[in-house]
């Protein structure tokens, strides 16, 4: 992350303290403070567009004295930080001990007040959670991969991906409509090559492909067979590739294309419009 005049990085360091049961109460204060700040921001005590990405809004209303106390805390600490940064012209470093879900780094960046270096120190569990939240949106791609896994294995992979990334998209290209005679011939041919499609059960239809994604944590799922996709290609490109060589049996191409599909699923990323992606 950088401003116009200088580079600045956010580095998270894990505490060397052991994360045993004795620390649980201390780690719990991070959640308490974060929820209080999130609520105060939600009703207008101060502006913080970043805290929503780290903390869910609690249904429990916080007492006015709690909200005002947090306002004074945030305002006071912020004023001292900015005073130090201005005196040093940002040629300094900040070490935020027990940073939790604090969003000071991003708020300083918005005001062009980032120091040369910014460090955060906290329990490994808290640091990991925060790093997970600030990672960029993730695209996962699998081309003829899931079909070689058992349905249970591919489900576990999809579930892991959905649980691991807040804003993500999964693209899957593989077989479909494998229950008909043409599909059976494909399976038999591959078996002769000692290649077993362990996950063919989930390749019965476009619906089964979408259902697998939706049942394993993905919020949206779409699928098209490759013939439908081929028909949507720009006509100029289709004319160009079809002029490269003569195709004697168009029916065979259609059969083949109807037995492969392109699927995609999304999770989160509403602000990016991920759900609107289509082919």
Tab-separated table of C-alpha atoms in Angstrom:
chain	number	residue	atom	x	y	z
A	1	UNK	CA	0.000	0.000	0.000
A	2	UNK	CA	1.411	3.399	-0.861
A	3	UNK	CA	0.744	7.114	-0.987
A	4	UNK	CA	1.847	9.300	-3.879
A	5	UNK	CA	5.180	10.298	-2.318
A	6	UNK	CA	6.268	7.296	-0.320
A	7	UNK	CA	5.774	3.608	0.048
A	8	UNK	CA	4.336	2.234	3.228
A	9	UNK	CA	3.538	-1.299	4.221
A	10	UNK	CA	1.400	-2.883	6.879
A	11	UNK	CA	3.201	-5.719	8.579
A	12	UNK	CA	1.493	-7.957	11.105
A	13	UNK	CA	3.622	-9.668	13.728
A	14	UNK	CA	2.338	-12.513	15.847
A	15	UNK	CA	2.857	-12.320	19.598
A	16	UNK	CA	5.295	-14.856	20.979
A	17	UNK	CA	2.964	-15.500	23.928
A	18	UNK	CA	1.399	-18.934	23.889
A	19	UNK	CA	-2.250	-18.999	22.857
A	20	UNK	CA	-3.483	-21.136	25.698
A	21	UNK	CA	-6.614	-20.955	27.791
A	22	UNK	CA	-5.123	-18.275	30.032
A	23	UNK	CA	-5.121	-15.865	27.086
A	24	UNK	CA	-8.716	-16.497	26.070
A	25	UNK	CA	-10.124	-13.730	28.255
A	26	UNK	CA	-7.631	-11.225	26.885
A	27	UNK	CA	-8.403	-12.217	23.299
A	28	UNK	CA	-12.094	-11.812	24.105
A	29	UNK	CA	-11.568	-8.113	24.799
A	30	UNK	CA	-10.708	-7.667	21.126
A	31	UNK	CA	-14.147	-8.897	20.132
A	32	UNK	CA	-15.867	-6.778	22.782
A	33	UNK	CA	-14.092	-3.575	21.772
A	34	UNK	CA	-14.611	-4.235	18.073
A	35	UNK	CA	-18.353	-4.777	18.500
A	36	UNK	CA	-18.668	-1.570	20.514
A	37	UNK	CA	-16.779	0.459	17.914
A	38	UNK	CA	-18.811	-1.089	15.089
A	39	UNK	CA	-22.083	-0.134	16.778
A	40	UNK	CA	-20.956	3.417	17.560
A	41	UNK	CA	-19.896	3.929	13.951
A	42	UNK	CA	-23.221	2.537	12.700
A	43	UNK	CA	-25.198	5.263	14.501
A	44	UNK	CA	-22.873	8.090	13.489
A	45	UNK	CA	-20.427	8.741	16.322
A	46	UNK	CA	-17.513	8.854	13.877
A	47	UNK	CA	-16.790	7.878	10.285
A	48	UNK	CA	-15.018	4.583	9.684
A	49	UNK	CA	-15.804	2.854	6.371
A	50	UNK	CA	-13.404	-0.015	7.122
A	51	UNK	CA	-14.576	-1.531	10.398
A	52	UNK	CA	-17.563	-3.167	8.678
A	53	UNK	CA	-15.136	-5.444	6.837
A	54	UNK	CA	-13.743	-6.845	10.089
A	55	UNK	CA	-16.707	-6.868	12.466
A	56	UNK	CA	-20.350	-7.786	11.968
A	57	UNK	CA	-22.938	-5.393	13.363
A	58	UNK	CA	-24.328	-6.749	16.626
A	59	UNK	CA	-28.094	-6.832	17.173
A	60	UNK	CA	-27.468	-5.744	20.742
A	61	UNK	CA	-27.725	-1.977	21.221
A	62	UNK	CA	-24.854	-0.500	23.221
A	63	UNK	CA	-25.493	1.964	26.050
A	64	UNK	CA	-24.971	5.686	25.283
A	65	UNK	CA	-22.210	5.972	27.871
A	66	UNK	CA	-20.326	3.157	26.155
A	67	UNK	CA	-20.664	4.814	22.750
A	68	UNK	CA	-19.506	8.204	24.045
A	69	UNK	CA	-16.621	6.609	25.857
A	70	UNK	CA	-15.417	4.927	22.682
A	71	UNK	CA	-15.861	8.171	20.746
A	72	UNK	CA	-13.581	9.984	23.208
A	73	UNK	CA	-11.068	7.131	23.057
A	74	UNK	CA	-10.900	7.004	19.276
A	75	UNK	CA	-10.821	10.785	18.895
A	76	UNK	CA	-8.119	11.288	21.537
A	77	UNK	CA	-5.778	8.590	20.271
A	78	UNK	CA	-6.313	9.724	16.675
A	79	UNK	CA	-5.431	13.338	17.465
A	80	UNK	CA	-2.163	12.342	19.149
A	81	UNK	CA	-1.223	10.017	16.275
A	82	UNK	CA	-1.794	12.756	13.708
A	83	UNK	CA	0.148	15.295	15.766
A	84	UNK	CA	3.152	12.953	15.878
A	85	UNK	CA	2.914	12.231	12.148
A	86	UNK	CA	2.772	15.920	11.270
A	87	UNK	CA	5.756	16.740	13.495
A	88	UNK	CA	7.804	14.002	11.849
A	89	UNK	CA	6.370	14.684	8.377
A	90	UNK	CA	5.476	10.984	8.349
A	91	UNK	CA	9.166	9.958	8.307
A	92	UNK	CA	8.561	7.559	11.182
A	93	UNK	CA	7.147	4.204	12.097
A	94	UNK	CA	4.147	3.163	14.166
A	95	UNK	CA	3.978	-0.014	16.231
A	96	UNK	CA	0.395	-0.733	17.296
A	97	UNK	CA	0.504	-3.169	20.225
A	98	UNK	CA	-2.586	-5.335	20.675
A	99	UNK	CA	-4.061	-3.835	17.495
A	100	UNK	CA	-7.027	-6.193	17.239
A	101	UNK	CA	-9.402	-5.080	14.481
A	102	UNK	CA	-8.203	-1.456	14.656
A	103	UNK	CA	-8.546	0.411	11.343
A	104	UNK	CA	-6.116	3.289	11.980
A	105	UNK	CA	-3.850	2.272	9.086
A	106	UNK	CA	-6.572	2.703	6.462
A	107	UNK	CA	-7.965	5.888	7.986
A	108	UNK	CA	-4.486	7.445	7.961
A	109	UNK	CA	-4.050	6.330	4.353
A	110	UNK	CA	-7.259	8.171	3.409
A	111	UNK	CA	-5.813	11.367	4.881
A	112	UNK	CA	-2.416	10.893	3.196
A	113	UNK	CA	-0.804	10.492	6.609
A	114	UNK	CA	0.807	7.068	6.397
A	115	UNK	CA	4.134	6.655	8.214
A	116	UNK	CA	7.112	5.027	6.510
A	117	UNK	CA	6.239	1.757	8.229
A	118	UNK	CA	3.227	0.559	10.181
A	119	UNK	CA	3.361	-2.558	12.342
A	120	UNK	CA	0.579	-4.373	14.174
A	121	UNK	CA	1.215	-6.849	16.998
A	122	UNK	CA	-1.366	-9.206	18.487
A	123	UNK	CA	-2.177	-12.828	19.240
A	124	UNK	CA	-1.656	-15.135	16.216
A	125	UNK	CA	-5.368	-16.002	16.118
A	126	UNK	CA	-6.368	-12.335	15.883
A	127	UNK	CA	-3.666	-11.493	13.349
A	128	UNK	CA	-4.728	-14.421	11.147
A	129	UNK	CA	-8.358	-13.317	11.248
A	130	UNK	CA	-7.436	-9.774	10.264
A	131	UNK	CA	-5.099	-10.849	7.473
A	132	UNK	CA	-7.876	-13.044	6.123
A	133	UNK	CA	-10.220	-10.054	6.016
A	134	UNK	CA	-7.836	-7.720	4.171
A	135	UNK	CA	-6.756	-10.136	1.436
A	136	UNK	CA	-7.736	-9.135	-2.115
A	137	UNK	CA	-10.712	-10.869	-3.832
A	138	UNK	CA	-9.731	-14.385	-4.929
A	139	UNK	CA	-10.448	-16.256	-8.159
A	140	UNK	CA	-10.108	-20.048	-8.126
A	141	UNK	CA	-9.947	-21.978	-11.401
A	142	UNK	CA	-10.378	-25.719	-11.962
A	143	UNK	CA	-10.311	-27.136	-15.494
A	144	UNK	CA	-11.039	-30.881	-15.577
A	145	UNK	CA	-9.875	-31.282	-11.985
A	146	UNK	CA	-12.914	-31.928	-9.772
A	147	UNK	CA	-14.129	-34.791	-11.958
A	148	UNK	CA	-11.069	-36.835	-10.942
A	149	UNK	CA	-11.994	-36.478	-7.255
A	150	UNK	CA	-14.712	-38.384	-5.453
A	151	UNK	CA	-17.876	-36.322	-4.829
A	152	UNK	CA	-16.903	-36.104	-1.160
A	153	UNK	CA	-13.404	-34.844	-1.968
A	154	UNK	CA	-14.593	-32.194	-4.421
A	155	UNK	CA	-17.289	-31.107	-1.958
A	156	UNK	CA	-14.651	-30.680	0.744
A	157	UNK	CA	-12.506	-28.618	-1.607
A	158	UNK	CA	-15.395	-26.370	-2.610
A	159	UNK	CA	-16.450	-25.990	1.016
A	160	UNK	CA	-12.895	-25.112	2.042
A	161	UNK	CA	-12.670	-22.466	-0.673
A	162	UNK	CA	-16.023	-20.938	0.253
A	163	UNK	CA	-15.078	-20.812	3.925
A	164	UNK	CA	-11.551	-19.512	3.323
A	165	UNK	CA	-12.312	-16.463	1.207
A	166	UNK	CA	-14.782	-13.678	1.956
A	167	UNK	CA	-14.924	-12.381	-1.624
A	168	UNK	CA	-14.294	-15.018	-4.234
A	169	UNK	CA	-15.254	-16.594	-7.519
A	170	UNK	CA	-14.832	-20.235	-8.577
A	171	UNK	CA	-14.600	-21.252	-12.239
A	172	UNK	CA	-15.038	-24.915	-13.111
A	173	UNK	CA	-14.775	-26.522	-16.546
A	174	UNK	CA	-15.535	-30.227	-16.874
A	175	UNK	CA	-17.922	-32.881	-18.147
A	176	UNK	CA	-21.723	-32.712	-17.963
A	177	UNK	CA	-24.725	-34.757	-19.166
A	178	UNK	CA	-22.726	-37.918	-18.556
A	179	UNK	CA	-25.744	-40.139	-17.966
A	180	UNK	CA	-26.598	-40.661	-21.656
A	181	UNK	CA	-25.067	-43.076	-24.171
A	182	UNK	CA	-22.483	-40.596	-25.448
A	183	UNK	CA	-21.398	-39.898	-21.879
A	184	UNK	CA	-21.029	-43.608	-21.148
A	185	UNK	CA	-18.830	-44.039	-24.216
A	186	UNK	CA	-16.605	-41.200	-22.966
A	187	UNK	CA	-16.316	-42.895	-19.559
A	188	UNK	CA	-15.494	-46.289	-21.108
A	189	UNK	CA	-12.838	-44.791	-23.373
A	190	UNK	CA	-11.141	-43.112	-20.439
A	191	UNK	CA	-11.258	-46.308	-18.381
A	192	UNK	CA	-9.440	-48.147	-21.143
A	193	UNK	CA	-6.676	-45.596	-20.634
A	194	UNK	CA	-6.757	-46.403	-16.908
A	195	UNK	CA	-8.297	-43.005	-16.198
A	196	UNK	CA	-11.311	-43.234	-13.924
A	197	UNK	CA	-13.692	-40.288	-13.537
A	198	UNK	CA	-14.222	-40.667	-9.792
A	199	UNK	CA	-16.514	-37.653	-9.633
A	200	UNK	CA	-18.689	-38.328	-12.658
A	201	UNK	CA	-21.744	-38.689	-10.415
A	202	UNK	CA	-21.860	-34.909	-9.990
A	203	UNK	CA	-21.652	-34.383	-13.757
A	204	UNK	CA	-25.175	-35.548	-14.523
A	205	UNK	CA	-26.547	-32.169	-15.551
A	206	UNK	CA	-26.077	-28.429	-15.392
A	207	UNK	CA	-28.401	-28.444	-12.399
A	208	UNK	CA	-26.302	-30.987	-10.513
A	209	UNK	CA	-23.214	-28.897	-11.230
A	210	UNK	CA	-24.861	-25.766	-9.822
A	211	UNK	CA	-26.300	-27.631	-6.846
A	212	UNK	CA	-22.856	-28.897	-5.859
A	213	UNK	CA	-21.579	-25.325	-5.695
A	214	UNK	CA	-24.575	-23.948	-3.825
A	215	UNK	CA	-24.643	-26.775	-1.286
A	216	UNK	CA	-21.015	-26.199	-0.382
A	217	UNK	CA	-21.099	-22.582	0.654
A	218	UNK	CA	-21.237	-20.594	-2.579
A	219	UNK	CA	-23.929	-17.932	-2.817
A	220	UNK	CA	-24.562	-17.906	-6.575
A	221	UNK	CA	-23.958	-20.528	-9.243
A	222	UNK	CA	-24.351	-20.529	-13.017
A	223	UNK	CA	-23.579	-23.082	-15.720
A	224	UNK	CA	-23.753	-23.381	-19.498
A	225	UNK	CA	-22.822	-26.264	-21.743
A	226	UNK	CA	-20.071	-25.536	-24.243
A	227	UNK	CA	-22.388	-25.658	-27.255
A	228	UNK	CA	-24.445	-22.869	-25.775
A	229	UNK	CA	-21.252	-20.956	-25.054
A	230	UNK	CA	-19.993	-21.609	-28.603
A	231	UNK	CA	-23.203	-20.169	-30.007
A	232	UNK	CA	-22.654	-17.023	-27.947
A	233	UNK	CA	-19.166	-16.416	-29.313
A	234	UNK	CA	-18.668	-13.298	-31.478
A	235	UNK	CA	-19.764	-14.215	-34.989
A	236	UNK	CA	-16.617	-12.730	-36.505
A	237	UNK	CA	-14.459	-15.036	-34.392
A	238	UNK	CA	-16.591	-18.073	-35.215
A	239	UNK	CA	-16.323	-17.327	-38.936
A	240	UNK	CA	-12.567	-16.917	-38.607
A	241	UNK	CA	-11.926	-20.236	-36.836
A	242	UNK	CA	-14.410	-22.148	-38.991
A	243	UNK	CA	-12.552	-20.999	-42.094
A	244	UNK	CA	-9.293	-22.462	-40.797
A	245	UNK	CA	-10.275	-26.048	-41.572
A	246	UNK	CA	-13.228	-28.020	-42.848
A	247	UNK	CA	-15.468	-29.809	-40.335
A	248	UNK	CA	-17.223	-32.780	-41.861
A	249	UNK	CA	-19.447	-33.810	-38.946
A	250	UNK	CA	-21.059	-30.879	-37.173
A	251	UNK	CA	-23.230	-33.318	-35.231
A	252	UNK	CA	-20.154	-34.834	-33.538
A	253	UNK	CA	-18.971	-31.375	-32.469
A	254	UNK	CA	-22.386	-30.648	-30.966
A	255	UNK	CA	-22.450	-33.960	-29.101
A	256	UNK	CA	-19.012	-33.316	-27.684
A	257	UNK	CA	-19.761	-29.727	-26.712
A	258	UNK	CA	-23.031	-30.726	-25.000
A	259	UNK	CA	-20.996	-32.964	-22.713
A	260	UNK	CA	-18.715	-30.251	-21.341
A	261	UNK	CA	-19.711	-27.203	-19.377
A	262	UNK	CA	-18.452	-23.994	-17.849
A	263	UNK	CA	-19.664	-23.265	-14.318
A	264	UNK	CA	-18.962	-20.309	-12.096
A	265	UNK	CA	-19.904	-19.438	-8.538
A	266	UNK	CA	-19.439	-16.370	-6.373
A	267	UNK	CA	-19.386	-15.484	-2.709
A	268	UNK	CA	-19.466	-11.971	-1.260
A	269	UNK	CA	-18.092	-9.097	-3.310
A	270	UNK	CA	-21.450	-7.360	-3.665
A	271	UNK	CA	-19.675	-4.013	-3.750
A	272	UNK	CA	-17.645	-5.303	-6.704
A	273	UNK	CA	-20.653	-6.700	-8.554
A	274	UNK	CA	-19.357	-10.292	-8.572
A	275	UNK	CA	-22.901	-11.651	-8.698
A	276	UNK	CA	-23.439	-9.810	-11.983
A	277	UNK	CA	-20.670	-11.683	-13.788
A	278	UNK	CA	-22.047	-13.800	-16.595
A	279	UNK	CA	-21.100	-15.135	-19.973
